Amino acid sequence: MPLPKNFYDDVYKIVKKIPSGRVTSYGAIAEVLGAKGASRTVGYAMNKSHASPSIPAHRVVNRAGLLTGKHHFGSINEMESLLNKEGIRVINNKIQNFQEIFWNPIIELQKDIETSEIEFPE
DNA sequence: CGGCTGACGATGA
DNA sequence: GTCATCGCCAGCC
């Protein structure tokens, strides 16, 4: 119960909770895990999780709303296509209403934290 | 065990 | 406001 065994596992868990039509940033996830500066590590976790289709990595973008990880999908248009299917408008690899559809795990996961569904260090 | 990696983020010029 | 640089932490070689 203490600290998360696998940082990656926590990342996946959070990413899976991202609702359709919403997006979040690597830094936000890292911050939830108590490692605000580990934003890069979060992205690296996705890279390793590319084999897990259950993880909507396309809903995770950088702070600027840019599809920085699109190049890592099967096809370059894969990520953008998935986002479009969810009603997210992407132009030139950038989410237009990023700020509006931004899904803040720090707030949304408060309930999960109470139910011990997600644990994070202090 | 030491060093590099990396789908980021913030700060400075 | 845009471009360039440093720092960050956890995993992997």
Short mmCIF file of C-alpha atoms (C1' of nucleotides) in Angstrom, two decimals, chain A residues 7-8 37 40-41 48, chain C residues 7-12:
data_model
loop_
_atom_site.label_atom_id
_atom_site.label_comp_id
_atom_site.label_asym_id
_atom_site.label_seq_id
_atom_site.Cartn_x
_atom_site.Cartn_y
_atom_site.Cartn_z
CA PHE A 7 5.77 3.71 -11.59
CA TYR A 8 4.80 2.54 -15.02
CA GLY A 37 9.49 16.19 -12.62
CA ARG A 40 9.49 12.42 -19.33
CA THR A 41 9.38 9.12 -17.52
CA LYS A 48 7.08 0.53 -23.26
"C1'" DG C 7 16.62 19.83 -15.37
"C1'" DC C 8 13.77 15.96 -14.02
"C1'" DC C 9 12.94 11.03 -12.48
"C1'" DA C 10 12.38 6.07 -13.25
"C1'" DG C 11 13.61 2.36 -16.25
"C1'" DC C 12 16.91 -0.05 -19.30
#
